[in-house]
mmCIF file of C-alpha atoms in Angstrom:
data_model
loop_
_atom_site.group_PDB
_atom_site.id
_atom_site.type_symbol
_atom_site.label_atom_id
_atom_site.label_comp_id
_atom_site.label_asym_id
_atom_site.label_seq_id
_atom_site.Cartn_x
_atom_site.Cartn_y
_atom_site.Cartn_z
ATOM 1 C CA UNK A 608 -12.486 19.468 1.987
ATOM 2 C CA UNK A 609 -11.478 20.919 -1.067
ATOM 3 C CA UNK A 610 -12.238 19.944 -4.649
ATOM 4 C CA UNK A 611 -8.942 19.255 -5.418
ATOM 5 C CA UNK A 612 -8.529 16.634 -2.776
ATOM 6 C CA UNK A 613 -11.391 15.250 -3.524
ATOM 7 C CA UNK A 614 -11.017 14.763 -7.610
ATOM 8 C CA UNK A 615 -7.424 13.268 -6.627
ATOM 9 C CA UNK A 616 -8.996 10.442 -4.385
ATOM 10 C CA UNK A 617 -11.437 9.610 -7.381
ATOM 11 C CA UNK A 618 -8.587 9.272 -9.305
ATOM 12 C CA UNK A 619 -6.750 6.803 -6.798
ATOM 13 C CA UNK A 620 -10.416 5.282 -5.765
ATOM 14 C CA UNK A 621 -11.081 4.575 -9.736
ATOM 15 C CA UNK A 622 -8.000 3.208 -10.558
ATOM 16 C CA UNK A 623 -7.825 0.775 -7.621
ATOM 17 C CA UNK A 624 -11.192 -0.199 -8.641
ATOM 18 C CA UNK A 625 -10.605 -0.843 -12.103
ATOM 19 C CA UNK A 626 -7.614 -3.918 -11.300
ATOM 20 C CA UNK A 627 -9.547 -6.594 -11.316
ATOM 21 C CA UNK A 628 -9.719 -9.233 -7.973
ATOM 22 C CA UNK A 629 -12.579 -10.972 -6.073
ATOM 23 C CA UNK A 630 -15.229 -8.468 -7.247
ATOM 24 C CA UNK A 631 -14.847 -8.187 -10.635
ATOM 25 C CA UNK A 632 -15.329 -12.162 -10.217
ATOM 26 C CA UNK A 633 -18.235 -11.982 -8.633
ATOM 27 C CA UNK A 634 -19.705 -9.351 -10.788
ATOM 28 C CA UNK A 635 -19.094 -11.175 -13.945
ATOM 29 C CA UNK A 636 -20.423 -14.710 -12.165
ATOM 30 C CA UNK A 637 -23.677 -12.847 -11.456
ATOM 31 C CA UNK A 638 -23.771 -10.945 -15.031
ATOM 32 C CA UNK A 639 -23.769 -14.525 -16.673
ATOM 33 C CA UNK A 640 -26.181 -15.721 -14.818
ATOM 34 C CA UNK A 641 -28.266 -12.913 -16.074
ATOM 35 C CA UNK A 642 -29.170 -8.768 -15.738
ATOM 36 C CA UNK A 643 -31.872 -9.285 -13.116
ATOM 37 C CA UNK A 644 -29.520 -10.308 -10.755
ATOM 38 C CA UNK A 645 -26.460 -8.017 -12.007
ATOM 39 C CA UNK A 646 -27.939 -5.372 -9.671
ATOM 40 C CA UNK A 647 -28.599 -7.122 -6.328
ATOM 41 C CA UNK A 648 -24.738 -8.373 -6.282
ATOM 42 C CA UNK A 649 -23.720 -5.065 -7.267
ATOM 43 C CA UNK A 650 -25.749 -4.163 -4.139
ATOM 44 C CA UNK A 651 -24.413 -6.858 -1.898
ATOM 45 C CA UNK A 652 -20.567 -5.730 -2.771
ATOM 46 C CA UNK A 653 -21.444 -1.799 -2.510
ATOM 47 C CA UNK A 654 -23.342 -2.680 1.193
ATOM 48 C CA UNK A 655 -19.697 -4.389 2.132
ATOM 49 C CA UNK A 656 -17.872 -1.779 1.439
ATOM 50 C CA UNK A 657 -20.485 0.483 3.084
ATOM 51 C CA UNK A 658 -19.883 -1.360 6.258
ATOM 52 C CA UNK A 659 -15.920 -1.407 6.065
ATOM 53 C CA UNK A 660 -15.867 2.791 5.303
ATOM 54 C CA UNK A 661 -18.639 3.044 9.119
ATOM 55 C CA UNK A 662 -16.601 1.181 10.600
ATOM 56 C CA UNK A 663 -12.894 2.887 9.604
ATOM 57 C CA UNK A 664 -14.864 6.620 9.989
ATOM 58 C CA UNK A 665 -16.078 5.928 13.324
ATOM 59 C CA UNK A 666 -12.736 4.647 14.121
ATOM 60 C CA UNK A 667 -13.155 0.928 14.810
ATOM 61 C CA UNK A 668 -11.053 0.334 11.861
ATOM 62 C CA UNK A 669 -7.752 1.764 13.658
ATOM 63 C CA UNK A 670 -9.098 -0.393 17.221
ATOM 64 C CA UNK A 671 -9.220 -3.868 14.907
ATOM 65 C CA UNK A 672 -5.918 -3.575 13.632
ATOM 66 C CA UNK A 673 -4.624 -2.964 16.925
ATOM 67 C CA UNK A 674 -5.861 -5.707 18.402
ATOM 68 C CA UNK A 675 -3.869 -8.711 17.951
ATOM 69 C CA UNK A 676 -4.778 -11.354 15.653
ATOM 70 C CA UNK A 677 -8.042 -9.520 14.699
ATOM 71 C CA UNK A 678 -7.173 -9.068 11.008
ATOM 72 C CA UNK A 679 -5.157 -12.321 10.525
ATOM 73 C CA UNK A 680 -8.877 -13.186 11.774
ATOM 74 C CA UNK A 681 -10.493 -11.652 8.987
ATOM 75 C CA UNK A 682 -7.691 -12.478 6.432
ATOM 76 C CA UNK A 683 -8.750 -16.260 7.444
ATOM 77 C CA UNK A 684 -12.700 -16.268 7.370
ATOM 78 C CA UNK A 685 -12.391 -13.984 4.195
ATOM 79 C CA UNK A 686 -10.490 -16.225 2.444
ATOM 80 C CA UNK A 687 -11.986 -19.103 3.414
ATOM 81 C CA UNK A 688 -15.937 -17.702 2.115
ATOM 82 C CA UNK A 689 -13.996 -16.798 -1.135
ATOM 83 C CA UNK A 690 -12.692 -20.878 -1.262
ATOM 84 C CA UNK A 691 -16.201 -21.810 -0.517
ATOM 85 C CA UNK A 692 -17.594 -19.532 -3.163
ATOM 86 C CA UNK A 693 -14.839 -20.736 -5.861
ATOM 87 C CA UNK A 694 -15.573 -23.923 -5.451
ATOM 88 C CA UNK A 695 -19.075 -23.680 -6.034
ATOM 89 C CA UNK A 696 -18.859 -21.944 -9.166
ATOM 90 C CA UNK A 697 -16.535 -24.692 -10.097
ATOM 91 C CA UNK A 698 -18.523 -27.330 -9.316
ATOM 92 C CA UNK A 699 -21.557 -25.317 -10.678
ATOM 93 C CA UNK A 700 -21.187 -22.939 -12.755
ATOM 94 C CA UNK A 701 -23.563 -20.768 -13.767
ATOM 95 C CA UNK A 702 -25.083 -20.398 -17.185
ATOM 96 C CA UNK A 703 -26.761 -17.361 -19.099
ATOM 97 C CA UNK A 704 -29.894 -19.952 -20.120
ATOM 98 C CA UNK A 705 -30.951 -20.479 -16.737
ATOM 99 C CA UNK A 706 -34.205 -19.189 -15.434
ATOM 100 C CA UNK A 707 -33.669 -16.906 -12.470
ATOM 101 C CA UNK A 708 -36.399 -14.268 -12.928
ATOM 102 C CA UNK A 709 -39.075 -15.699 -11.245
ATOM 103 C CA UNK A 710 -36.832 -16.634 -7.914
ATOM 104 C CA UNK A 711 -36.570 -13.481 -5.672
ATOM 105 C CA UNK A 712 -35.206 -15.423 -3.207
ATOM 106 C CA UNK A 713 -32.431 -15.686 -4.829
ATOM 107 C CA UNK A 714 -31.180 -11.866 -5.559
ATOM 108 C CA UNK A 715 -31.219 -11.771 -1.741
ATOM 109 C CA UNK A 716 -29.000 -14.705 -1.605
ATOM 110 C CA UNK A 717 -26.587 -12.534 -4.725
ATOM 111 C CA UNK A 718 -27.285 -9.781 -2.601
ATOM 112 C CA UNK A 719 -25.924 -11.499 0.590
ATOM 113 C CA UNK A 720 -22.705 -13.202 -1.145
ATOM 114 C CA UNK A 721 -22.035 -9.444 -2.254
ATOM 115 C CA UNK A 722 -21.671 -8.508 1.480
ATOM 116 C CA UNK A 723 -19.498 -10.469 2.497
ATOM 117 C CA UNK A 724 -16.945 -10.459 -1.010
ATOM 118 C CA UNK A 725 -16.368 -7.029 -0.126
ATOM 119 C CA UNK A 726 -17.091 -6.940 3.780
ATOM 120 C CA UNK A 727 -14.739 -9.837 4.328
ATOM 121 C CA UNK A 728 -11.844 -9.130 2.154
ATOM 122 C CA UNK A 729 -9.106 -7.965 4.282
ATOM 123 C CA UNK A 730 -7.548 -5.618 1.490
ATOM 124 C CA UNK A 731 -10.468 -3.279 1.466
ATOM 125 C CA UNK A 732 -10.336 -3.120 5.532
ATOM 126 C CA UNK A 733 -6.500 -2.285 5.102
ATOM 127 C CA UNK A 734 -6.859 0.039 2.020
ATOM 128 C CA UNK A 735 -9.097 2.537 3.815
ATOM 129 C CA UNK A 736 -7.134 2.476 6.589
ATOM 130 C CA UNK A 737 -4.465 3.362 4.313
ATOM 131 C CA UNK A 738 -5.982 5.184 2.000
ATOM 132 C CA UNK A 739 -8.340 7.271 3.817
ATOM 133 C CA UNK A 740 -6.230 9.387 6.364
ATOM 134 C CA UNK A 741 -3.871 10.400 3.408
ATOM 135 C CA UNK A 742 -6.577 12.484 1.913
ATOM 136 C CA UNK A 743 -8.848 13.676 5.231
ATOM 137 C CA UNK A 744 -7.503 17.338 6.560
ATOM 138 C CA UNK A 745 -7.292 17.422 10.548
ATOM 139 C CA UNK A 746 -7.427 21.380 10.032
ATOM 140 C CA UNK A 747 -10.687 21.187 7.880
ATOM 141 C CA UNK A 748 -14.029 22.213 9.061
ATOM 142 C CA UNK A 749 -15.536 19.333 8.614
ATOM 143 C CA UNK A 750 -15.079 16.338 11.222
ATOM 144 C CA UNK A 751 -12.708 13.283 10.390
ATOM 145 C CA UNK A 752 -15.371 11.227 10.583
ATOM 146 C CA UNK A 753 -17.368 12.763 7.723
ATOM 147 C CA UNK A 754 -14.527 13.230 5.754
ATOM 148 C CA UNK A 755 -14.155 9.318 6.083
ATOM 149 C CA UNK A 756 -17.592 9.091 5.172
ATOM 150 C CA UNK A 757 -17.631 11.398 1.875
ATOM 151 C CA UNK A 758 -14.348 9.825 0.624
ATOM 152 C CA UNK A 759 -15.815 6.088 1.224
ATOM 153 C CA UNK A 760 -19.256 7.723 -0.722
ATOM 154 C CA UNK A 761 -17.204 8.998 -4.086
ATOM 155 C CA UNK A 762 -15.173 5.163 -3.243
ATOM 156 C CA UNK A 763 -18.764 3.715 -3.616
ATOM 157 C CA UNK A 764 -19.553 5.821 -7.015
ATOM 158 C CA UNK A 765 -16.588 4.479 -8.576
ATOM 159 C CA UNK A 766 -17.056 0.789 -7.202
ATOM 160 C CA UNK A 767 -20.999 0.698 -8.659
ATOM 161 C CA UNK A 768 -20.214 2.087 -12.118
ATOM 162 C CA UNK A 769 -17.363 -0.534 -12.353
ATOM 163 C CA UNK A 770 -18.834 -3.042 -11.185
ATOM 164 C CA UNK A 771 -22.491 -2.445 -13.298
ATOM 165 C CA UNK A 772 -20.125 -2.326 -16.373
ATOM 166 C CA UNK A 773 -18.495 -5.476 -15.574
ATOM 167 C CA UNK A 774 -21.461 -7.297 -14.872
ATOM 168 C CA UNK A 775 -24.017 -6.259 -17.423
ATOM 169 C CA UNK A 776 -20.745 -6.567 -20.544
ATOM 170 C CA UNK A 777 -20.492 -9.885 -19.646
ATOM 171 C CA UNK A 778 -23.624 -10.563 -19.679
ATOM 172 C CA UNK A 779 -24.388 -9.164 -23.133
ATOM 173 C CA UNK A 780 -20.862 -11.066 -24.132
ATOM 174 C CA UNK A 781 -21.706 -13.986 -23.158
ATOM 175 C CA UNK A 782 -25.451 -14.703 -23.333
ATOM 176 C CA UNK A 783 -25.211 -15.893 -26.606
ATOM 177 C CA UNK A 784 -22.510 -18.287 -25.688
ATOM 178 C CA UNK A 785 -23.063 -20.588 -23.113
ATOM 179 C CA UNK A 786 -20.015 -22.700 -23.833
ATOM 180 C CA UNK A 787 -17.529 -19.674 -23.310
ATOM 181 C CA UNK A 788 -20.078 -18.578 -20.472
ATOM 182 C CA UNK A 789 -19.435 -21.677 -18.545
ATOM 183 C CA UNK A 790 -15.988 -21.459 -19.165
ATOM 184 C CA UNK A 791 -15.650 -18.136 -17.667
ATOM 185 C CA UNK A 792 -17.770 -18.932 -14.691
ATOM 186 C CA UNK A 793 -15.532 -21.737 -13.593
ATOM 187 C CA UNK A 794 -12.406 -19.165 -14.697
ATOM 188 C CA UNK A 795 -14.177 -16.755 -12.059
ATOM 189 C CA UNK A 796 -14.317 -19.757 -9.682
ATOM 190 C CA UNK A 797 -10.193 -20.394 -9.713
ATOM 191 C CA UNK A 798 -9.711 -16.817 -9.593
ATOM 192 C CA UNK A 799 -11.370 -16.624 -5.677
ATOM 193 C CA UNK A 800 -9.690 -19.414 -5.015
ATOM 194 C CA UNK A 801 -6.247 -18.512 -6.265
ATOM 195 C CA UNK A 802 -7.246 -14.865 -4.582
ATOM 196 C CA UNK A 803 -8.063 -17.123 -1.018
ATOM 197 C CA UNK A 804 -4.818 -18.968 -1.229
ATOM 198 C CA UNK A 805 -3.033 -15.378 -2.163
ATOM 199 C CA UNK A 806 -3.746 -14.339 1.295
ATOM 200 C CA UNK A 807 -3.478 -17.028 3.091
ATOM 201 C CA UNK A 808 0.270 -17.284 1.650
ATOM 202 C CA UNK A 809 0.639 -14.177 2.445
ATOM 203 C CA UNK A 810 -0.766 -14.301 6.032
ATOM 204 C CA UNK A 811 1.615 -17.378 6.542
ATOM 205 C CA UNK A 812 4.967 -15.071 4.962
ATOM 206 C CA UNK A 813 4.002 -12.310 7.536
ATOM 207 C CA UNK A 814 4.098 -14.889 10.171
ATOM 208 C CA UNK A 815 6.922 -16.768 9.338
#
C-alpha cells in the first residue's frame, strides 16, 4: 500500500473520529469520573473496534450483512445497551469527587462498557465495510486481509488520541466543578439515548 493511500485514510479516519456520537459520551462520562479510569474505557472502546476491523478483514463483515436481519440485529441490541447505559448515567451520574482508585474492579467493568459502545454500534460495523474496500488495492502485494488490518490499526491511532483527549480535558474541566460535572454526565446520558432512539428510527424508516 502506498503512503499516499494511507495518509488519505488518516485523514478520512480522523475526521470521522473527531464528530462526536456515543464515544465521545462515554469518554467524557469516564473522564469525570476521574483519570484512573480515562484509560481502561479508552481501552474498552479501542478493543470494540479491534473486534469489528477482525471481523470485516477476515471477511465476516461482508457474510453478516448478507444475512438477513443480522444487522437490524445488531442495530437493536446496540441501541438498546446504549438506552441502558443512558439511563444509568441519568439516574446516576457520575461525579469527579468520587473515590474510584482503590476499586480495580471497576476499570474492568469501564473497560467492558467500552467493548461493547464501540463493538455494538452498528455505524462502525457499516463504516468499515464502507470505508475499508475504498482504500485496500486488489493489485497490491499485500493481502486484502492485511490491508484491512493496517487501515483498521492507523483507524485505532486516531480513535485513542481522540478519545484520551476527550476524556482526560474533561476531566481537568470539570474536576473542579462538580455541579457542571453532573450536569454533563446526565447531558452524556440523553445523548446515548437520543443516539439509541436515532437508530432505532432509522431502522424502523428503512423498514417502512
Amino acid at each position: 500500500m502506498s503512503f499516499s493511500i494511507l495518509a488519505s485514510f488518516w485523514l478520512v479516519s480522523f475526521l470521522l473520529v473527531i464528530v462526536p456520537g456515543m464515544d465521545w459520551a462515554y469518554a467524557i462520562s469516564a473522564g469525570i469520573r476521574g483519570k484512573t479510569v480515562v484509560a481502561p474505557a479508552v481501552s474498552g472502546m479501542l478493543l470494540g473496534h479491534l473486534a469489528v476491523t477482525g471481523l470485516v478483514a477476515a471477511g465476516v463483515g461482508a457474510l453478516v450483512a448478507d444475512i438477513p436481519y443480522a444487522l437490524d440485529t445488531v442495530t437493536i441490541v446496540g441501541a438498546m445497551y446504549l438506552l441502558w447505559l443512558g439511563v444509568g448515567m441519568i439516574r446516576h451520574p457520575v461525579s469527579p469527587l468520587a473515590e474510584f482508585s482503590n476499586a480495580p474492579d471497576r476499570r474492568l467493568q469501564w473497560i467492558v462498557k467500552g467493548i461493547g459502545v464501540s463493538g455494538l454500534n452498528p455505524k462502525v460495523f457499516l463504516l468499515f465495510l464502507a470505508l475499508f474496500p475504498q482504500f485496500a488495492d486488489p493489485a497490491s502485494n499485500w493481502p486484502l486481509s492485511v490491508q484491512m488490518l493496517t487501515l483498521g490499526g492507523i483507524h485505532l491511532v486516531s480513535c485513542g488520541a481522540v478519545y484520551l483527549l476527550v476524556g482526560y480535558s474533561s476531566q481537568a474541566v470539570l474536576q473542579t466543578r462538580p455541579e457542571m460535572a453532573h450536569k454533563v454526565s446526565q447531558l452524556s446520558g440523553f445523548c446515548m439515548m437520543a443516539i439509541a432512539a436515532g437508530l432505532l428510527a432509522e431502522l424502523i424508516i428503512q423498514h417502512s
